[in-house]
Amino acid sequence: MAETVLEIENLVKNFGALRATDGVSLDLRQGEIHALIGPNGAGKSTLIHQICGTLKPDQGNIRFSGQDITALGVAERARLGLGRTFQVSSIAPEFSALRNVMLAVQAKQGTSFRFFTPVMRDRSLTEPAMAMLERVGLAARADIPAAELSHGERRQLEIAIALALESRAFLLDEPMAGMGPEGSKALTGFLDGLRHEAPILLVEHDMDAVFALADRISVLVYGKIITTGTVDEIRRDPAVRSAYLGDHA
Amino acid sequence: MTLSRETLINLILIVLLAAVPFVALGIGQPFYITLATRIAILALAAVGLNLVLGLGGLVSFGHAAFFGIGGYVAGILAAHASSGEALMFGLAGSDQMPVIWLVTLIVCGIVGLAIGAVSLRTSGVYFIMITLAFSQMIYYFAVSWPAYGGEDGLSILVRNRFPGVNSMKPISYFLICLGMLIAGLGLFSLIRASRFGAALQAARQNAVRVAAVGISPYPIRLAAFTLSGMITGVAGALYADLNRFASPSMISWHMSGELIVLIVLGGTGRLFGPVAGAMLYVVFEFALGGLTERWQFFLGLILLAVVLFARGGLLGLLAGKARHG
Ligand SMILES: Nc1ncnc2c1ncn2[C@@H]1O[C@H](COP(=O)(O)OP(=O)(O)OP(=O)(O)O)[C@@H](O)[C@H]1O
Ligand SMILES: [Mg+2]
């Protein structure tokens, strides 16, 4: 069995009386795409937030590359190699697409405490950033302020940022949302190759993409994982069909 | 090389400011030199604030603390230099501006680090209030310190000296202040274009994003806050030397508000926002202040108009929207 990169153990998160994460355990192995599906409000994003550190769990542990990261902050986890995209795109809106990626390249290179060299003339920043934009097909839009990018382009930009961080695991929260059929297809092909660079925990409502990509699928309902299995197992599972898939399977 | 519209406007502004004292001499109105010097100094103080407010999006309502500390450093060092009494730890006073500025940088750096370390743990309205609270503490400390003038402030008998220049001559002193303003603008422009500046500006736009790429916003903001206080501090030292007087009013919250107003008038986050703002402010104060006691009421109206209809301030109106690389 492939090496486990990310391991979540018995995670619990309450929002007041609502238990959004209810004893979730889950792992992500080298080379795989592990899809996390479930109805709206199941707690998928809440789980991603806890893995990235934007939310603190009430109980449980998160291990990443053999290290307990439960107590670490967002930036520390990112430096360890957790790259994410947000369900609602999160970028620096006034910066151009290129500068958004350059910020990630700069972060990857280490210190931001450099005061005197202009970033736009620093080819160790601009070149890798441009290369990442090319990879996601956004090179032609490099100079456009991120706020003016279309919804789909912002998703691509977030992926370029995660790539620039040379992440050791990707956490993608609905990367296909708002992309349109063309964009979804292209992104599906892209993610298919990306899994060989680093494993992907993929939250996605687009079932075609999930079934095409996932090595394993976990189904989250009301904060609990009701089952984990291969695409075929999940398609056949009666509990999953009633809870989520409906007639899609 | 083609100049951008904004660069051109910046050049015009600085040339305009530099020309005022010479015109003033030409028409025999030396008073205008003082006005131009005041503009240069306030602009420098606002350049400091612009680092946290404009680039970092952190509304410090306590920058008068640094302005005042700079003023008192100038006053206290000068007082000890003339009396010959030693300061603490047996250190001597000084009437040399470069020494005074250096001491100001050190003191404001330490105070900035301390105030920033606490204040930056909060955000939004809490940040505004806590920076205000710190500056008020320093204000009351100055007021209740009889050794250095208490409520009455501290006079500087003879303006401090600058090597090779007769600082008593108004035009020479103006040129010193203009030089410091240009140095401050140069520093601001370097920082804005740097990696540090990129992280600072990105943290204003989206702090979660910055953390998600692995940069912690807190130390970046703390460094910016500290640097910012140091720059505003030096402006305070210059201001005390201009008036030959360091008073608690330099530390009052009015002063902090004035600096914010300057920046908003001129253009928040713009390199020359503080310069344009200081020009407008001092000219208003002078022109309207002569006509009516209530000039600040009219300033308030103008400010309201800027906030409602010209968010980019004067520079936004003249040079259009700011562009980031
Ligand atoms: N910060 C919060 N405070 C209170 N309740 C929250 C908070 N964030 C999420 N919730 C609630 O927790 C539950 C899980 O939300 P979450 O966003 O994780 O769902 P999701 O599975 O990502 O849904 P979707 O598919 O719509 O994105 C929802 O009922 C939501 O209303
Ligand atoms: Mg969600």
PDB file of N, CA, C and O in Angstrom, chain A residues 74-75 78-79 86 90-96 99 103-104 106-107 109 112-120 122 124-125 143 158 161 165, chain B residues 187 190-199 201-202 204-206 208-217 219-220 223 227 321 323-325:
ATOM      1  N   VAL A  74      -2.144  28.291  10.188  1.00  0.00           N
ATOM      2  CA  VAL A  74      -2.350  28.154   8.743  1.00  0.00           C
ATOM      3  C   VAL A  74      -1.024  28.271   7.981  1.00  0.00           C
ATOM      4  O   VAL A  74      -0.706  27.437   7.121  1.00  0.00           O
ATOM      5  N   ALA A  75      -0.260  29.318   8.298  1.00  0.00           N
ATOM      6  CA  ALA A  75       0.958  29.577   7.534  1.00  0.00           C
ATOM      7  C   ALA A  75       1.974  28.451   7.740  1.00  0.00           C
ATOM      8  O   ALA A  75       2.641  28.022   6.792  1.00  0.00           O
ATOM      9  N   ALA A  78       0.990  25.513   5.685  1.00  0.00           N
ATOM     10  CA  ALA A  78       1.263  25.757   4.265  1.00  0.00           C
ATOM     11  C   ALA A  78       2.748  25.562   3.985  1.00  0.00           C
ATOM     12  O   ALA A  78       3.125  24.989   2.962  1.00  0.00           O
ATOM     13  N   ARG A  79       3.585  26.016   4.907  1.00  0.00           N
ATOM     14  CA  ARG A  79       5.025  25.863   4.692  1.00  0.00           C
ATOM     15  C   ARG A  79       5.438  24.399   4.703  1.00  0.00           C
ATOM     16  O   ARG A  79       6.423  24.019   4.080  1.00  0.00           O
ATOM     17  N   PHE A  86      -9.900  27.306  -2.211  1.00  0.00           N
ATOM     18  CA  PHE A  86     -11.066  27.595  -1.383  1.00  0.00           C
ATOM     19  C   PHE A  86     -12.350  27.395  -2.194  1.00  0.00           C
ATOM     20  O   PHE A  86     -12.364  27.587  -3.399  1.00  0.00           O
ATOM     21  N   SER A  90     -10.187  32.650  -3.036  1.00  0.00           N
ATOM     22  CA  SER A  90      -9.538  33.560  -2.109  1.00  0.00           C
ATOM     23  C   SER A  90      -8.206  33.985  -2.699  1.00  0.00           C
ATOM     24  O   SER A  90      -7.261  33.214  -2.755  1.00  0.00           O
ATOM     25  N   ILE A  91      -8.152  35.218  -3.179  1.00  0.00           N
ATOM     26  CA  ILE A  91      -6.974  35.732  -3.846  1.00  0.00           C
ATOM     27  C   ILE A  91      -6.788  37.179  -3.432  1.00  0.00           C
ATOM     28  O   ILE A  91      -7.658  37.752  -2.796  1.00  0.00           O
ATOM     29  N   ALA A  92      -5.649  37.759  -3.784  1.00  0.00           N
ATOM     30  CA  ALA A  92      -5.447  39.182  -3.527  1.00  0.00           C
ATOM     31  C   ALA A  92      -6.042  39.939  -4.713  1.00  0.00           C
ATOM     32  O   ALA A  92      -5.457  39.947  -5.797  1.00  0.00           O
ATOM     33  N   PRO A  93      -7.212  40.575  -4.546  1.00  0.00           N
ATOM     34  CA  PRO A  93      -7.966  41.068  -5.701  1.00  0.00           C
ATOM     35  C   PRO A  93      -7.292  42.183  -6.491  1.00  0.00           C
ATOM     36  O   PRO A  93      -7.469  42.282  -7.696  1.00  0.00           O
ATOM     37  N   GLU A  94      -6.490  43.025  -5.813  1.00  0.00           N
ATOM     38  CA  GLU A  94      -5.883  44.154  -6.529  1.00  0.00           C
ATOM     39  C   GLU A  94      -4.646  43.732  -7.311  1.00  0.00           C
ATOM     40  O   GLU A  94      -4.239  44.393  -8.256  1.00  0.00           O
ATOM     41  N   PHE A  95      -4.030  42.640  -6.882  1.00  0.00           N
ATOM     42  CA  PHE A  95      -2.837  42.167  -7.577  1.00  0.00           C
ATOM     43  C   PHE A  95      -3.231  41.482  -8.878  1.00  0.00           C
ATOM     44  O   PHE A  95      -4.284  40.862  -8.978  1.00  0.00           O
ATOM     45  N   SER A  96      -2.342  41.564  -9.846  1.00  0.00           N
ATOM     46  CA  SER A  96      -2.541  40.829 -11.089  1.00  0.00           C
ATOM     47  C   SER A  96      -2.453  39.332 -10.801  1.00  0.00           C
ATOM     48  O   SER A  96      -1.970  38.918  -9.740  1.00  0.00           O
ATOM     49  N   ARG A  99       1.106  38.455 -10.055  1.00  0.00           N
ATOM     50  CA  ARG A  99       1.587  38.825  -8.720  1.00  0.00           C
ATOM     51  C   ARG A  99       1.015  37.916  -7.648  1.00  0.00           C
ATOM     52  O   ARG A  99       1.658  37.664  -6.627  1.00  0.00           O
ATOM     53  N   LEU A 103       3.565  35.818  -5.218  1.00  0.00           N
ATOM     54  CA  LEU A 103       3.541  35.818  -3.751  1.00  0.00           C
ATOM     55  C   LEU A 103       3.788  34.402  -3.220  1.00  0.00           C
ATOM     56  O   LEU A 103       4.506  34.210  -2.237  1.00  0.00           O
ATOM     57  N   ALA A 104       3.204  33.423  -3.905  1.00  0.00           N
ATOM     58  CA  ALA A 104       3.410  32.036  -3.495  1.00  0.00           C
ATOM     59  C   ALA A 104       4.857  31.607  -3.742  1.00  0.00           C
ATOM     60  O   ALA A 104       5.466  30.933  -2.905  1.00  0.00           O
ATOM     61  N   GLN A 106       7.439  33.531  -3.788  1.00  0.00           N
ATOM     62  CA  GLN A 106       8.218  34.223  -2.760  1.00  0.00           C
ATOM     63  C   GLN A 106       8.119  33.489  -1.427  1.00  0.00           C
ATOM     64  O   GLN A 106       9.114  33.293  -0.727  1.00  0.00           O
ATOM     65  N   ALA A 107       6.911  33.049  -1.084  1.00  0.00           N
ATOM     66  CA  ALA A 107       6.714  32.324   0.171  1.00  0.00           C
ATOM     67  C   ALA A 107       7.501  31.021   0.153  1.00  0.00           C
ATOM     68  O   ALA A 107       8.148  30.649   1.137  1.00  0.00           O
ATOM     69  N   GLN A 109      10.178  30.402  -1.472  1.00  0.00           N
ATOM     70  CA  GLN A 109      11.624  30.652  -1.397  1.00  0.00           C
ATOM     71  C   GLN A 109      12.083  30.999   0.010  1.00  0.00           C
ATOM     72  O   GLN A 109      13.275  31.073   0.276  1.00  0.00           O
ATOM     73  N   SER A 112      10.166  36.752   3.464  1.00  0.00           N
ATOM     74  CA  SER A 112       9.548  37.920   2.842  1.00  0.00           C
ATOM     75  C   SER A 112      10.172  39.199   3.391  1.00  0.00           C
ATOM     76  O   SER A 112       9.751  40.289   3.042  1.00  0.00           O
ATOM     77  N   PHE A 113      11.167  39.051   4.265  1.00  0.00           N
ATOM     78  CA  PHE A 113      11.798  40.240   4.849  1.00  0.00           C
ATOM     79  C   PHE A 113      12.923  40.743   3.956  1.00  0.00           C
ATOM     80  O   PHE A 113      14.074  40.795   4.333  1.00  0.00           O
ATOM     81  N   ARG A 114      12.555  41.087   2.714  1.00  0.00           N
ATOM     82  CA  ARG A 114      13.501  41.742   1.818  1.00  0.00           C
ATOM     83  C   ARG A 114      12.862  43.031   1.375  1.00  0.00           C
ATOM     84  O   ARG A 114      11.759  43.019   0.835  1.00  0.00           O
ATOM     85  N   PHE A 115      13.595  44.113   1.611  1.00  0.00           N
ATOM     86  CA  PHE A 115      12.970  45.433   1.526  1.00  0.00           C
ATOM     87  C   PHE A 115      13.345  46.226   0.282  1.00  0.00           C
ATOM     88  O   PHE A 115      12.727  47.223  -0.006  1.00  0.00           O
ATOM     89  N   PHE A 116      14.401  45.822  -0.413  1.00  0.00           N
ATOM     90  CA  PHE A 116      14.945  46.762  -1.399  1.00  0.00           C
ATOM     91  C   PHE A 116      14.937  46.300  -2.849  1.00  0.00           C
ATOM     92  O   PHE A 116      15.135  47.116  -3.728  1.00  0.00           O
ATOM     93  N   THR A 117      14.714  45.020  -3.125  1.00  0.00           N
ATOM     94  CA  THR A 117      14.708  44.584  -4.528  1.00  0.00           C
ATOM     95  C   THR A 117      13.279  44.559  -5.050  1.00  0.00           C
ATOM     96  O   THR A 117      12.420  43.912  -4.468  1.00  0.00           O
ATOM     97  N   PRO A 118      13.027  45.286  -6.149  1.00  0.00           N
ATOM     98  CA  PRO A 118      11.654  45.290  -6.682  1.00  0.00           C
ATOM     99  C   PRO A 118      11.275  43.905  -7.207  1.00  0.00           C
ATOM    100  O   PRO A 118      12.038  43.295  -7.965  1.00  0.00           O
ATOM    101  N   VAL A 119      10.122  43.412  -6.797  1.00  0.00           N
ATOM    102  CA  VAL A 119       9.708  42.060  -7.180  1.00  0.00           C
ATOM    103  C   VAL A 119       9.511  41.930  -8.690  1.00  0.00           C
ATOM    104  O   VAL A 119       9.808  40.886  -9.271  1.00  0.00           O
ATOM    105  N   MET A 120       9.014  42.999  -9.336  1.00  0.00           N
ATOM    106  CA  MET A 120       8.711  42.866 -10.755  1.00  0.00           C
ATOM    107  C   MET A 120       9.973  42.715 -11.593  1.00  0.00           C
ATOM    108  O   MET A 120       9.912  42.300 -12.742  1.00  0.00           O
ATOM    109  N   ASP A 122      12.513  40.877 -10.442  1.00  0.00           N
ATOM    110  CA  ASP A 122      13.189  39.715  -9.873  1.00  0.00           C
ATOM    111  C   ASP A 122      12.746  38.475 -10.646  1.00  0.00           C
ATOM    112  O   ASP A 122      11.648  37.963 -10.459  1.00  0.00           O
ATOM    113  N   SER A 124      13.685  35.497 -10.499  1.00  0.00           N
ATOM    114  CA  SER A 124      13.488  34.262  -9.726  1.00  0.00           C
ATOM    115  C   SER A 124      12.059  34.192  -9.201  1.00  0.00           C
ATOM    116  O   SER A 124      11.604  33.156  -8.738  1.00  0.00           O
ATOM    117  N   LEU A 125      11.333  35.319  -9.264  1.00  0.00           N
ATOM    118  CA  LEU A 125       9.912  35.314  -8.907  1.00  0.00           C
ATOM    119  C   LEU A 125       9.020  35.265 -10.147  1.00  0.00           C
ATOM    120  O   LEU A 125       8.094  34.465 -10.232  1.00  0.00           O
ATOM    121  N   ASP A 143      -1.496  39.658 -16.594  1.00  0.00           N
ATOM    122  CA  ASP A 143      -1.443  41.045 -16.114  1.00  0.00           C
ATOM    123  C   ASP A 143      -2.791  41.585 -15.646  1.00  0.00           C
ATOM    124  O   ASP A 143      -2.903  42.747 -15.261  1.00  0.00           O
ATOM    125  N   GLU A 158      -6.060  29.903  -8.376  1.00  0.00           N
ATOM    126  CA  GLU A 158      -5.796  29.268  -7.075  1.00  0.00           C
ATOM    127  C   GLU A 158      -4.984  27.986  -7.244  1.00  0.00           C
ATOM    128  O   GLU A 158      -4.131  27.675  -6.421  1.00  0.00           O
ATOM    129  N   ILE A 161      -1.435  28.868  -7.813  1.00  0.00           N
ATOM    130  CA  ILE A 161      -0.807  29.246  -6.551  1.00  0.00           C
ATOM    131  C   ILE A 161      -0.395  27.993  -5.779  1.00  0.00           C
ATOM    132  O   ILE A 161       0.727  27.887  -5.275  1.00  0.00           O
ATOM    133  N   LEU A 165       3.556  26.518  -4.778  1.00  0.00           N
ATOM    134  CA  LEU A 165       4.019  26.187  -3.424  1.00  0.00           C
ATOM    135  C   LEU A 165       4.686  24.817  -3.392  1.00  0.00           C
ATOM    136  O   LEU A 165       5.198  24.410  -2.353  1.00  0.00           O
TER     137      LEU A 165
ATOM    138  N   LEU B 187      12.308  55.608   0.382  1.00  0.00           N
ATOM    139  CA  LEU B 187      12.214  54.394   1.182  1.00  0.00           C
ATOM    140  C   LEU B 187      10.847  53.736   0.993  1.00  0.00           C
ATOM    141  O   LEU B 187      10.733  52.525   0.797  1.00  0.00           O
ATOM    142  N   LEU B 190      10.655  52.046  -2.394  1.00  0.00           N
ATOM    143  CA  LEU B 190      11.415  50.785  -2.407  1.00  0.00           C
ATOM    144  C   LEU B 190      10.643  49.676  -1.697  1.00  0.00           C
ATOM    145  O   LEU B 190      10.509  48.567  -2.206  1.00  0.00           O
ATOM    146  N   ILE B 191      10.161  50.014  -0.497  1.00  0.00           N
ATOM    147  CA  ILE B 191       9.467  49.006   0.302  1.00  0.00           C
ATOM    148  C   ILE B 191       8.217  48.518  -0.414  1.00  0.00           C
ATOM    149  O   ILE B 191       7.933  47.327  -0.452  1.00  0.00           O
ATOM    150  N   ARG B 192       7.492  49.450  -1.028  1.00  0.00           N
ATOM    151  CA  ARG B 192       6.248  49.075  -1.691  1.00  0.00           C
ATOM    152  C   ARG B 192       6.495  48.072  -2.813  1.00  0.00           C
ATOM    153  O   ARG B 192       5.692  47.173  -3.047  1.00  0.00           O
ATOM    154  N   ALA B 193       7.646  48.234  -3.502  1.00  0.00           N
ATOM    155  CA  ALA B 193       7.916  47.359  -4.650  1.00  0.00           C
ATOM    156  C   ALA B 193       8.579  46.044  -4.246  1.00  0.00           C
ATOM    157  O   ALA B 193       8.739  45.160  -5.063  1.00  0.00           O
ATOM    158  N   SER B 194       8.969  45.926  -2.968  1.00  0.00           N
ATOM    159  CA  SER B 194       9.779  44.782  -2.537  1.00  0.00           C
ATOM    160  C   SER B 194       8.934  43.566  -2.161  1.00  0.00           C
ATOM    161  O   SER B 194       7.708  43.628  -2.156  1.00  0.00           O
ATOM    162  N   ARG B 195       9.610  42.479  -1.828  1.00  0.00           N
ATOM    163  CA  ARG B 195       8.909  41.282  -1.346  1.00  0.00           C
ATOM    164  C   ARG B 195       8.132  41.599  -0.076  1.00  0.00           C
ATOM    165  O   ARG B 195       6.995  41.172   0.101  1.00  0.00           O
ATOM    166  N   PHE B 196       8.772  42.347   0.801  1.00  0.00           N
ATOM    167  CA  PHE B 196       8.103  42.728   2.040  1.00  0.00           C
ATOM    168  C   PHE B 196       6.828  43.508   1.727  1.00  0.00           C
ATOM    169  O   PHE B 196       5.753  43.241   2.273  1.00  0.00           O
ATOM    170  N   GLY B 197       6.961  44.466   0.806  1.00  0.00           N
ATOM    171  CA  GLY B 197       5.813  45.269   0.410  1.00  0.00           C
ATOM    172  C   GLY B 197       4.712  44.421  -0.210  1.00  0.00           C
ATOM    173  O   GLY B 197       3.524  44.656   0.025  1.00  0.00           O
ATOM    174  N   ALA B 198       5.112  43.435  -0.996  1.00  0.00           N
ATOM    175  CA  ALA B 198       4.115  42.558  -1.621  1.00  0.00           C
ATOM    176  C   ALA B 198       3.337  41.810  -0.547  1.00  0.00           C
ATOM    177  O   ALA B 198       2.104  41.735  -0.594  1.00  0.00           O
ATOM    178  N   ALA B 199       4.050  41.276   0.439  1.00  0.00           N
ATOM    179  CA  ALA B 199       3.372  40.526   1.500  1.00  0.00           C
ATOM    180  C   ALA B 199       2.462  41.455   2.309  1.00  0.00           C
ATOM    181  O   ALA B 199       1.337  41.089   2.664  1.00  0.00           O
ATOM    182  N   GLN B 201       1.013  44.327   1.363  1.00  0.00           N
ATOM    183  CA  GLN B 201      -0.172  44.731   0.600  1.00  0.00           C
ATOM    184  C   GLN B 201      -1.135  43.565   0.398  1.00  0.00           C
ATOM    185  O   GLN B 201      -2.348  43.737   0.408  1.00  0.00           O
ATOM    186  N   ALA B 202      -0.584  42.386   0.194  1.00  0.00           N
ATOM    187  CA  ALA B 202      -1.452  41.222   0.022  1.00  0.00           C
ATOM    188  C   ALA B 202      -2.200  40.937   1.325  1.00  0.00           C
ATOM    189  O   ALA B 202      -3.376  40.566   1.304  1.00  0.00           O
ATOM    190  N   ARG B 204      -3.239  43.085   3.392  1.00  0.00           N
ATOM    191  CA  ARG B 204      -4.367  44.022   3.462  1.00  0.00           C
ATOM    192  C   ARG B 204      -5.530  43.511   2.616  1.00  0.00           C
ATOM    193  O   ARG B 204      -6.682  43.543   3.047  1.00  0.00           O
ATOM    194  N   GLN B 205      -5.200  43.017   1.422  1.00  0.00           N
ATOM    195  CA  GLN B 205      -6.260  42.583   0.513  1.00  0.00           C
ATOM    196  C   GLN B 205      -6.916  41.296   0.973  1.00  0.00           C
ATOM    197  O   GLN B 205      -8.120  41.103   0.803  1.00  0.00           O
ATOM    198  N   ASN B 206      -6.114  40.388   1.528  1.00  0.00           N
ATOM    199  CA  ASN B 206      -6.649  39.076   1.862  1.00  0.00           C
ATOM    200  C   ASN B 206      -5.657  38.332   2.765  1.00  0.00           C
ATOM    201  O   ASN B 206      -4.787  37.602   2.294  1.00  0.00           O
ATOM    202  N   VAL B 208      -6.105  35.844   4.757  1.00  0.00           N
ATOM    203  CA  VAL B 208      -6.226  34.380   4.735  1.00  0.00           C
ATOM    204  C   VAL B 208      -5.397  33.803   3.586  1.00  0.00           C
ATOM    205  O   VAL B 208      -4.714  32.795   3.733  1.00  0.00           O
ATOM    206  N   ARG B 209      -5.439  34.480   2.457  1.00  0.00           N
ATOM    207  CA  ARG B 209      -4.663  34.029   1.304  1.00  0.00           C
ATOM    208  C   ARG B 209      -3.167  34.055   1.623  1.00  0.00           C
ATOM    209  O   ARG B 209      -2.435  33.133   1.295  1.00  0.00           O
ATOM    210  N   VAL B 210      -2.740  35.123   2.258  1.00  0.00           N
ATOM    211  CA  VAL B 210      -1.324  35.250   2.584  1.00  0.00           C
ATOM    212  C   VAL B 210      -0.889  34.103   3.504  1.00  0.00           C
ATOM    213  O   VAL B 210       0.151  33.472   3.289  1.00  0.00           O
ATOM    214  N   ALA B 211      -1.709  33.812   4.504  1.00  0.00           N
ATOM    215  CA  ALA B 211      -1.375  32.703   5.401  1.00  0.00           C
ATOM    216  C   ALA B 211      -1.388  31.381   4.635  1.00  0.00           C
ATOM    217  O   ALA B 211      -0.552  30.515   4.867  1.00  0.00           O
ATOM    218  N   ALA B 212      -2.332  31.249   3.694  1.00  0.00           N
ATOM    219  CA  ALA B 212      -2.463  29.984   2.971  1.00  0.00           C
ATOM    220  C   ALA B 212      -1.266  29.712   2.052  1.00  0.00           C
ATOM    221  O   ALA B 212      -1.041  28.579   1.671  1.00  0.00           O
ATOM    222  N   VAL B 213      -0.510  30.734   1.688  1.00  0.00           N
ATOM    223  CA  VAL B 213       0.719  30.454   0.951  1.00  0.00           C
ATOM    224  C   VAL B 213       1.907  30.296   1.904  1.00  0.00           C
ATOM    225  O   VAL B 213       3.034  30.050   1.462  1.00  0.00           O
ATOM    226  N   GLY B 214       1.674  30.448   3.176  1.00  0.00           N
ATOM    227  CA  GLY B 214       2.736  30.166   4.145  1.00  0.00           C
ATOM    228  C   GLY B 214       3.439  31.386   4.709  1.00  0.00           C
ATOM    229  O   GLY B 214       4.485  31.273   5.329  1.00  0.00           O
ATOM    230  N   ILE B 215       2.857  32.576   4.488  1.00  0.00           N
ATOM    231  CA  ILE B 215       3.444  33.783   5.073  1.00  0.00           C
ATOM    232  C   ILE B 215       2.554  34.226   6.231  1.00  0.00           C
ATOM    233  O   ILE B 215       1.369  34.490   6.029  1.00  0.00           O
ATOM    234  N   SER B 216       3.106  34.307   7.441  1.00  0.00           N
ATOM    235  CA  SER B 216       2.304  34.778   8.567  1.00  0.00           C
ATOM    236  C   SER B 216       2.191  36.290   8.491  1.00  0.00           C
ATOM    237  O   SER B 216       3.209  36.985   8.470  1.00  0.00           O
ATOM    238  N   PRO B 217       0.973  36.833   8.460  1.00  0.00           N
ATOM    239  CA  PRO B 217       0.827  38.291   8.348  1.00  0.00           C
ATOM    240  C   PRO B 217       1.377  39.046   9.562  1.00  0.00           C
ATOM    241  O   PRO B 217       1.882  40.156   9.409  1.00  0.00           O
ATOM    242  N   PRO B 219       4.108  39.002  11.741  1.00  0.00           N
ATOM    243  CA  PRO B 219       5.450  39.612  11.758  1.00  0.00           C
ATOM    244  C   PRO B 219       5.656  40.652  10.654  1.00  0.00           C
ATOM    245  O   PRO B 219       6.375  41.637  10.864  1.00  0.00           O
ATOM    246  N   ILE B 220       5.004  40.435   9.511  1.00  0.00           N
ATOM    247  CA  ILE B 220       5.114  41.410   8.419  1.00  0.00           C
ATOM    248  C   ILE B 220       4.507  42.739   8.867  1.00  0.00           C
ATOM    249  O   ILE B 220       5.093  43.817   8.723  1.00  0.00           O
ATOM    250  N   ALA B 223       6.633  44.508  11.598  1.00  0.00           N
ATOM    251  CA  ALA B 223       7.791  45.216  11.041  1.00  0.00           C
ATOM    252  C   ALA B 223       7.345  46.510  10.369  1.00  0.00           C
ATOM    253  O   ALA B 223       7.989  47.556  10.517  1.00  0.00           O
ATOM    254  N   LEU B 227       8.564  50.281  11.466  1.00  0.00           N
ATOM    255  CA  LEU B 227       9.202  51.186  10.507  1.00  0.00           C
ATOM    256  C   LEU B 227       8.406  52.475  10.357  1.00  0.00           C
ATOM    257  O   LEU B 227       8.960  53.570  10.297  1.00  0.00           O
ATOM    258  N   LYS B 321      -6.896  55.287 -11.200  1.00  0.00           N
ATOM    259  CA  LYS B 321      -6.772  54.190 -10.239  1.00  0.00           C
ATOM    260  C   LYS B 321      -5.326  53.727 -10.096  1.00  0.00           C
ATOM    261  O   LYS B 321      -4.559  53.737 -11.044  1.00  0.00           O
ATOM    262  N   ARG B 323      -2.279  51.208  -9.911  1.00  0.00           N
ATOM    263  CA  ARG B 323      -2.002  49.947 -10.585  1.00  0.00           C
ATOM    264  C   ARG B 323      -0.915  49.191  -9.837  1.00  0.00           C
ATOM    265  O   ARG B 323       0.025  49.771  -9.346  1.00  0.00           O
ATOM    266  N   HIS B 324      -1.118  47.901  -9.737  1.00  0.00           N
ATOM    267  CA  HIS B 324      -0.084  47.062  -9.132  1.00  0.00           C
ATOM    268  C   HIS B 324       0.547  46.215 -10.211  1.00  0.00           C
ATOM    269  O   HIS B 324      -0.064  45.284 -10.691  1.00  0.00           O
ATOM    270  N   GLY B 325       1.753  46.519 -10.573  1.00  0.00           N
ATOM    271  CA  GLY B 325       2.573  45.714 -11.498  1.00  0.00           C
ATOM    272  C   GLY B 325       1.864  44.807 -12.459  1.00  0.00           C
ATOM    273  O   GLY B 325       1.076  44.000 -12.176  1.00  0.00           O
TER     274      GLY B 325
END
